[in-house]
PDB file of C-alpha atoms and ligand atoms in Angstrom:
ATOM      1  CA  MET A   1     -47.158 -26.474  15.967  1.00  0.00           C
ATOM      2  CA  GLY A   2     -46.596 -26.690  12.259  1.00  0.00           C
ATOM      3  CA  THR A   3     -43.656 -27.875  10.262  1.00  0.00           C
ATOM      4  CA  ALA A   4     -42.372 -24.429   9.409  1.00  0.00           C
ATOM      5  CA  VAL A   5     -38.393 -24.571   8.785  1.00  0.00           C
ATOM      6  CA  ARG A   6     -36.715 -22.908  12.097  1.00  0.00           C
ATOM      7  CA  ARG A   7     -34.146 -20.591  11.095  1.00  0.00           C
ATOM      8  CA  ALA A   8     -31.867 -18.617  13.169  1.00  0.00           C
ATOM      9  CA  LEU A   9     -29.849 -15.587  12.705  1.00  0.00           C
ATOM     10  CA  TYR A  10     -26.485 -15.879  14.737  1.00  0.00           C
ATOM     11  CA  PRO A  11     -24.974 -12.297  13.952  1.00  0.00           C
ATOM     12  CA  GLY A  12     -21.816 -11.071  15.136  1.00  0.00           C
ATOM     13  CA  SER A  13     -18.515  -9.208  14.076  1.00  0.00           C
ATOM     14  CA  PHE A  14     -16.276 -12.495  13.276  1.00  0.00           C
ATOM     15  CA  ASN A  15     -13.342 -10.549  12.963  1.00  0.00           C
ATOM     16  CA  PRO A  16     -12.126 -13.135  12.339  1.00  0.00           C
ATOM     17  CA  VAL A  17     -14.187 -16.402  12.891  1.00  0.00           C
ATOM     18  CA  HIS A  18     -12.576 -18.629  15.302  1.00  0.00           C
ATOM     19  CA  TYR A  19     -13.249 -22.272  16.694  1.00  0.00           C
ATOM     20  CA  GLY A  20     -15.468 -20.623  19.101  1.00  0.00           C
ATOM     21  CA  HIS A  21     -17.824 -19.458  16.921  1.00  0.00           C
ATOM     22  CA  LEU A  22     -17.855 -22.440  14.699  1.00  0.00           C
ATOM     23  CA  ASP A  23     -18.591 -24.785  17.987  1.00  0.00           C
ATOM     24  CA  ILE A  24     -21.600 -22.039  18.451  1.00  0.00           C
ATOM     25  CA  ALA A  25     -22.801 -22.679  14.727  1.00  0.00           C
ATOM     26  CA  ARG A  26     -22.726 -26.676  14.915  1.00  0.00           C
ATOM     27  CA  ARG A  27     -24.563 -26.536  18.061  1.00  0.00           C
ATOM     28  CA  ALA A  28     -27.001 -24.319  16.865  1.00  0.00           C
ATOM     29  CA  LEU A  29     -27.824 -26.517  13.990  1.00  0.00           C
ATOM     30  CA  THR A  30     -29.094 -29.527  16.564  1.00  0.00           C
ATOM     31  CA  VAL A  31     -32.073 -26.838  17.698  1.00  0.00           C
ATOM     32  CA  PHE A  32     -32.611 -25.154  14.114  1.00  0.00           C
ATOM     33  CA  ASP A  33     -33.169 -26.200  10.914  1.00  0.00           C
ATOM     34  CA  GLU A  34     -31.241 -23.627   9.067  1.00  0.00           C
ATOM     35  CA  LEU A  35     -29.171 -21.041  10.333  1.00  0.00           C
ATOM     36  CA  VAL A  36     -28.008 -17.384   8.590  1.00  0.00           C
ATOM     37  CA  ILE A  37     -24.689 -15.979   9.981  1.00  0.00           C
ATOM     38  CA  GLY A  38     -24.861 -12.353   9.866  1.00  0.00           C
ATOM     39  CA  VAL A  39     -21.352 -10.255   9.654  1.00  0.00           C
ATOM     40  CA  TYR A  40     -22.508  -7.296  11.456  1.00  0.00           C
ATOM     41  CA  VAL A  41     -20.475  -4.517   9.041  1.00  0.00           C
ATOM     42  CA  HIS A  42     -19.888  -1.144  11.399  1.00  0.00           C
ATOM     43  CA  PRO A  43     -20.190   1.569   8.413  1.00  0.00           C
ATOM     44  CA  ALA A  44     -17.613   3.832  10.454  1.00  0.00           C
ATOM     45  CA  LYS A  45     -15.098   1.122  11.323  1.00  0.00           C
ATOM     46  CA  VAL A  46     -11.996   0.146  10.129  1.00  0.00           C
ATOM     47  CA  ASP A  47     -11.560  -3.373  10.384  1.00  0.00           C
ATOM     48  CA  LEU A  48      -8.755  -6.037  10.395  1.00  0.00           C
ATOM     49  CA  PHE A  49     -10.935  -7.918   7.834  1.00  0.00           C
ATOM     50  CA  THR A  50     -13.182  -6.403   4.840  1.00  0.00           C
ATOM     51  CA  ALA A  51     -17.000  -7.519   5.439  1.00  0.00           C
ATOM     52  CA  ALA A  52     -16.455 -10.020   2.416  1.00  0.00           C
ATOM     53  CA  GLU A  53     -13.518 -11.193   3.876  1.00  0.00           C
ATOM     54  CA  ARG A  54     -14.876 -12.415   6.876  1.00  0.00           C
ATOM     55  CA  VAL A  55     -17.834 -13.772   4.984  1.00  0.00           C
ATOM     56  CA  ALA A  56     -15.682 -15.665   2.739  1.00  0.00           C
ATOM     57  CA  LEU A  57     -13.518 -17.081   5.628  1.00  0.00           C
ATOM     58  CA  ILE A  58     -16.501 -18.102   7.781  1.00  0.00           C
ATOM     59  CA  GLU A  59     -18.024 -19.880   4.073  1.00  0.00           C
ATOM     60  CA  GLU A  60     -14.637 -21.708   3.734  1.00  0.00           C
ATOM     61  CA  ALA A  61     -14.768 -22.757   7.479  1.00  0.00           C
ATOM     62  CA  ILE A  62     -18.170 -23.670   6.999  1.00  0.00           C
ATOM     63  CA  GLY A  63     -17.405 -25.948   3.894  1.00  0.00           C
ATOM     64  CA  ASP A  64     -20.425 -28.043   2.488  1.00  0.00           C
ATOM     65  CA  GLU A  65     -23.222 -27.415   4.716  1.00  0.00           C
ATOM     66  CA  PRO A  66     -26.310 -26.467   3.290  1.00  0.00           C
ATOM     67  CA  ARG A  67     -27.798 -25.784   6.207  1.00  0.00           C
ATOM     68  CA  ILE A  68     -25.924 -22.671   6.873  1.00  0.00           C
ATOM     69  CA  ARG A  69     -25.844 -19.460   4.639  1.00  0.00           C
ATOM     70  CA  VAL A  70     -23.571 -16.847   5.418  1.00  0.00           C
ATOM     71  CA  ALA A  71     -24.117 -12.987   4.754  1.00  0.00           C
ATOM     72  CA  SER A  72     -23.398  -9.316   5.946  1.00  0.00           C
ATOM     73  CA  TYR A  73     -25.773  -6.548   6.970  1.00  0.00           C
ATOM     74  CA  ASN A  74     -25.262  -2.951   8.491  1.00  0.00           C
ATOM     75  CA  LYS A  75     -29.124  -2.759   9.985  1.00  0.00           C
ATOM     76  CA  LEU A  76     -30.383  -3.389  13.428  1.00  0.00           C
ATOM     77  CA  THR A  77     -29.898  -6.776  13.990  1.00  0.00           C
ATOM     78  CA  VAL A  78     -33.944  -7.493  14.739  1.00  0.00           C
ATOM     79  CA  ASP A  79     -34.998  -5.519  11.160  1.00  0.00           C
ATOM     80  CA  TYR A  80     -31.932  -8.313   9.679  1.00  0.00           C
ATOM     81  CA  ALA A  81     -33.402 -11.116  11.183  1.00  0.00           C
ATOM     82  CA  LYS A  82     -37.059 -10.352  10.193  1.00  0.00           C
ATOM     83  CA  ASP A  83     -35.415  -9.924   6.152  1.00  0.00           C
ATOM     84  CA  VAL A  84     -34.237 -13.344   6.219  1.00  0.00           C
ATOM     85  CA  GLU A  85     -37.141 -14.696   7.922  1.00  0.00           C
ATOM     86  CA  ALA A  86     -35.509 -15.793  11.322  1.00  0.00           C
ATOM     87  CA  SER A  87     -37.725 -16.616  14.350  1.00  0.00           C
ATOM     88  CA  SER A  88     -34.657 -16.544  16.580  1.00  0.00           C
ATOM     89  CA  ILE A  89     -31.326 -14.823  17.214  1.00  0.00           C
ATOM     90  CA  VAL A  90     -28.695 -17.238  18.449  1.00  0.00           C
ATOM     91  CA  ARG A  91     -25.933 -15.586  20.606  1.00  0.00           C
ATOM     92  CA  GLY A  92     -22.641 -17.354  22.534  1.00  0.00           C
ATOM     93  CA  LEU A  93     -22.128 -16.656  26.158  1.00  0.00           C
ATOM     94  CA  ARG A  94     -18.617 -17.050  27.459  1.00  0.00           C
ATOM     95  CA  VAL A  95     -17.842 -15.246  30.101  1.00  0.00           C
ATOM     96  CA  PHE A  96     -20.299 -13.254  33.187  1.00  0.00           C
ATOM     97  CA  SER A  97     -18.794 -10.407  31.620  1.00  0.00           C
ATOM     98  CA  ASP A  98     -20.661 -10.963  28.407  1.00  0.00           C
ATOM     99  CA  PHE A  99     -23.764 -11.814  30.336  1.00  0.00           C
ATOM    100  CA  GLU A 100     -24.619  -8.276  31.189  1.00  0.00           C
ATOM    101  CA  LEU A 101     -24.338  -7.040  27.649  1.00  0.00           C
ATOM    102  CA  GLU A 102     -25.863  -9.884  26.204  1.00  0.00           C
ATOM    103  CA  PHE A 103     -29.072  -9.633  28.759  1.00  0.00           C
ATOM    104  CA  ARG A 104     -29.378  -5.714  27.725  1.00  0.00           C
ATOM    105  CA  MET A 105     -29.026  -6.320  24.286  1.00  0.00           C
ATOM    106  CA  ALA A 106     -31.818  -9.382  24.532  1.00  0.00           C
ATOM    107  CA  LEU A 107     -34.424  -6.911  26.630  1.00  0.00           C
ATOM    108  CA  ALA A 108     -33.857  -4.459  23.742  1.00  0.00           C
ATOM    109  CA  ASN A 109     -34.470  -6.686  21.047  1.00  0.00           C
ATOM    110  CA  ARG A 110     -37.544  -8.326  22.356  1.00  0.00           C
ATOM    111  CA  ARG A 111     -38.873  -4.731  23.164  1.00  0.00           C
ATOM    112  CA  MET A 112     -38.280  -3.920  19.493  1.00  0.00           C
ATOM    113  CA  ALA A 113     -39.083  -7.327  17.964  1.00  0.00           C
ATOM    114  CA  PRO A 114     -41.115  -9.630  20.770  1.00  0.00           C
ATOM    115  CA  GLN A 115     -41.624 -11.966  18.066  1.00  0.00           C
ATOM    116  CA  ILE A 116     -37.960 -13.054  17.848  1.00  0.00           C
ATOM    117  CA  GLU A 117     -36.599 -15.103  20.420  1.00  0.00           C
ATOM    118  CA  ILE A 118     -33.306 -15.116  21.720  1.00  0.00           C
ATOM    119  CA  VAL A 119     -31.299 -18.148  22.544  1.00  0.00           C
ATOM    120  CA  ASN A 120     -27.280 -18.075  24.679  1.00  0.00           C
ATOM    121  CA  PHE A 121     -25.803 -20.924  24.039  1.00  0.00           C
ATOM    122  CA  ILE A 122     -23.049 -21.465  26.303  1.00  0.00           C
ATOM    123  CA  ALA A 123     -19.509 -21.853  25.104  1.00  0.00           C
ATOM    124  CA  ALA A 124     -17.706 -24.649  25.649  1.00  0.00           C
ATOM    125  CA  GLU A 125     -14.614 -25.187  28.500  1.00  0.00           C
ATOM    126  CA  GLU A 126     -12.000 -25.310  25.613  1.00  0.00           C
ATOM    127  CA  HIS A 127     -13.463 -21.922  23.863  1.00  0.00           C
ATOM    128  CA  LEU A 128     -14.009 -20.101  27.086  1.00  0.00           C
ATOM    129  CA  HIS A 129     -10.972 -17.618  26.461  1.00  0.00           C
ATOM    130  CA  ILE A 130     -11.221 -17.900  22.753  1.00  0.00           C
ATOM    131  CA  SER A 131     -12.313 -14.377  21.372  1.00  0.00           C
ATOM    132  CA  SER A 132     -11.652 -12.172  17.920  1.00  0.00           C
ATOM    133  CA  SER A 133      -9.715  -9.810  19.509  1.00  0.00           C
ATOM    134  CA  THR A 134      -7.425 -12.266  21.695  1.00  0.00           C
ATOM    135  CA  VAL A 135      -6.819 -14.099  17.995  1.00  0.00           C
ATOM    136  CA  ARG A 136      -5.650 -10.755  16.008  1.00  0.00           C
ATOM    137  CA  GLU A 137      -3.503  -9.296  19.110  1.00  0.00           C
ATOM    138  CA  VAL A 138      -1.817 -12.474  19.011  1.00  0.00           C
ATOM    139  CA  ALA A 139      -1.674 -12.770  15.537  1.00  0.00           C
ATOM    140  CA  SER A 140      -0.324  -9.491  15.097  1.00  0.00           C
ATOM    141  CA  LEU A 141       2.842 -10.120  17.556  1.00  0.00           C
ATOM    142  CA  GLY A 142       3.399 -13.205  15.628  1.00  0.00           C
ATOM    143  CA  GLY A 143       2.628 -16.084  18.143  1.00  0.00           C
ATOM    144  CA  ASP A 144       0.657 -19.085  17.358  1.00  0.00           C
ATOM    145  CA  VAL A 145      -3.025 -19.098  16.902  1.00  0.00           C
ATOM    146  CA  SER A 146      -3.547 -22.213  15.280  1.00  0.00           C
ATOM    147  CA  TRP A 147      -5.404 -23.677  18.578  1.00  0.00           C
ATOM    148  CA  MET A 148      -8.021 -20.955  18.593  1.00  0.00           C
ATOM    149  CA  ALA A 149      -8.874 -20.412  14.490  1.00  0.00           C
ATOM    150  CA  PRO A 150      -9.202 -23.117  11.288  1.00  0.00           C
ATOM    151  CA  PRO A 151      -5.968 -22.902   9.275  1.00  0.00           C
ATOM    152  CA  HIS A 152      -6.804 -20.870   6.325  1.00  0.00           C
ATOM    153  CA  VAL A 153      -7.950 -18.356   9.027  1.00  0.00           C
ATOM    154  CA  VAL A 154      -4.435 -18.550  10.435  1.00  0.00           C
ATOM    155  CA  ALA A 155      -3.040 -18.079   6.571  1.00  0.00           C
ATOM    156  CA  ALA A 156      -4.998 -14.903   6.186  1.00  0.00           C
ATOM    157  CA  LEU A 157      -4.032 -13.113   9.607  1.00  0.00           C
ATOM    158  CA  LYS A 158      -0.726 -13.594   8.781  1.00  0.00           C
ATOM    159  CA  ARG A 159      -0.575 -12.506   4.805  1.00  0.00           C
ATOM    160  CA  ARG A 160      -2.344  -9.261   6.317  1.00  0.00           C
ATOM    161  CA  PHE A 161       0.142  -8.484   9.321  1.00  0.00           C
ATOM    162  CA  GLU A 162       2.554  -9.100   6.728  1.00  0.00           C
ATOM    163  CA  GLU A 163       0.887  -6.570   4.213  1.00  0.00           C
ATOM    164  CA  MET A 164       0.539  -4.106   6.989  1.00  0.00           C
ATOM    165  CA  THR A 165       4.222  -4.729   8.288  1.00  0.00           C
ATOM    166  CA  SER A 166       5.151  -4.125   4.309  1.00  0.00           C
ATOM    167  CA  GLN A 167       2.864  -0.853   3.944  1.00  0.00           C
ATOM    168  CA  GLY A 168       4.215   0.636   7.208  1.00  0.00           C
ATOM    169  CA  VAL A 169       0.874  -0.069   9.278  1.00  0.00           C
ATOM    170  CA  SER A 170       1.296  -0.299  12.514  1.00  0.00           C
ATOM    171  CA  SER A 171      -0.654  -3.731  13.354  1.00  0.00           C
ATOM    172  CA  SER A 172      -0.876  -2.590  17.288  1.00  0.00           C
ATOM    173  CA  TYR A 173      -3.089   0.122  16.239  1.00  0.00           C
ATOM    174  CA  MET A 174      -5.492  -2.105  13.765  1.00  0.00           C
ATOM    175  CA  THR A 175      -5.655  -4.573  16.610  1.00  0.00           C
ATOM    176  CA  SER A 176      -6.731  -2.255  19.475  1.00  0.00           C
ATOM    177  CA  LEU A 177      -9.250  -0.807  17.195  1.00  0.00           C
ATOM    178  CA  GLY A 178     -12.657  -1.976  19.271  1.00  0.00           C
ATOM    179  CA  LYS A 179     -13.543  -4.801  21.053  1.00  0.00           C
ATOM    180  CA  ASP A 180     -14.198  -8.235  19.311  1.00  0.00           C
TER     181      ASP A 180
HETATM  182  P1  ADP B   1     -19.558  -9.430  18.625  1.00  0.00           P
HETATM  183  O1  ADP B   1     -18.642  -8.823  17.979  1.00  0.00           O
HETATM  184  O2  ADP B   1     -21.157  -9.147  18.399  1.00  0.00           O
HETATM  185  O3  ADP B   1     -19.084  -9.456  19.987  1.00  0.00           O
HETATM  186  P2  ADP B   1     -18.302 -11.655  18.067  1.00  0.00           P
HETATM  187  O4  ADP B   1     -17.852 -11.745  16.577  1.00  0.00           O
HETATM  188  O5  ADP B   1     -17.293 -11.482  19.145  1.00  0.00           O
HETATM  189  O6  ADP B   1     -19.794 -10.497  18.215  1.00  0.00           O
HETATM  190  O7  ADP B   1     -19.139 -13.025  18.491  1.00  0.00           O
HETATM  191  C1  ADP B   1     -20.353 -12.995  18.014  1.00  0.00           C
HETATM  192  C2  ADP B   1     -20.960 -14.460  18.433  1.00  0.00           C
HETATM  193  O8  ADP B   1     -20.117 -15.509  19.244  1.00  0.00           O
HETATM  194  C3  ADP B   1     -21.387 -13.355  20.064  1.00  0.00           C
HETATM  195  O9  ADP B   1     -22.616 -14.445  20.549  1.00  0.00           O
HETATM  196  C4  ADP B   1     -20.107 -13.837  20.960  1.00  0.00           C
HETATM  197  O10 ADP B   1     -20.817 -14.271  22.499  1.00  0.00           O
HETATM  198  C5  ADP B   1     -19.789 -15.418  20.358  1.00  0.00           C
HETATM  199  N1  ADP B   1     -18.869 -16.135  20.595  1.00  0.00           N
HETATM  200  C6  ADP B   1     -17.636 -15.291  20.788  1.00  0.00           C
HETATM  201  N2  ADP B   1     -16.632 -15.958  20.994  1.00  0.00           N
HETATM  202  C7  ADP B   1     -16.807 -16.954  21.622  1.00  0.00           C
HETATM  203  C8  ADP B   1     -16.337 -18.270  22.545  1.00  0.00           C
HETATM  204  N3  ADP B   1     -15.384 -18.353  22.548  1.00  0.00           N
HETATM  205  N4  ADP B   1     -17.196 -18.998  22.321  1.00  0.00           N
HETATM  206  C9  ADP B   1     -18.279 -19.198  22.295  1.00  0.00           C
HETATM  207  N5  ADP B   1     -19.156 -18.251  21.907  1.00  0.00           N
HETATM  208  C10 ADP B   1     -18.508 -17.079  21.412  1.00  0.00           C
END
């Protein structure tokens, strides 16, 4: 074994980032030297926050942590992992229903890129029920999401839903677009 930098890619939609994501990122840094947080952007999907906005919200949440880099991508996750020279892909596991999807994705990814290891972190108990879709849903209805996401994310949600209301766009339409 050499002393090569152990770099992992943490991919996801992060729409928007919340405390569950941040906990996984922090814990990943106890196992890996460097982490690239990759915001996956679906080309044909209209999301509540643009790729650039999601990246900026994550960057602000991370603060001064030189071991983490945030970027967006829109290709196969294993191909992006190769681009950034990550030897592993990090994912979080919340509930049993995550497991089947993660299991299938891990097997497909391994078939496509056997050299990349998939590492799953079990969610902390206090974050088990936090998801981006819950954050969006509760925020769209004016509920308190300060226990799920950092203050600047809460403020960005408030601004976005106010903008949508003033433009006459139904926020329930936006929140129900896709899962996380
Ligand atoms: P995706 O759109 O791929 O589901 P998300 O942005 O929802 O991506 O999440 C990215 C990753 O973070 C996934 O691996 C997901 O399981 C994990 N994650 C999401 N919410 C939590 C949470 N509350 N606790 C731990 N991990 C989480």
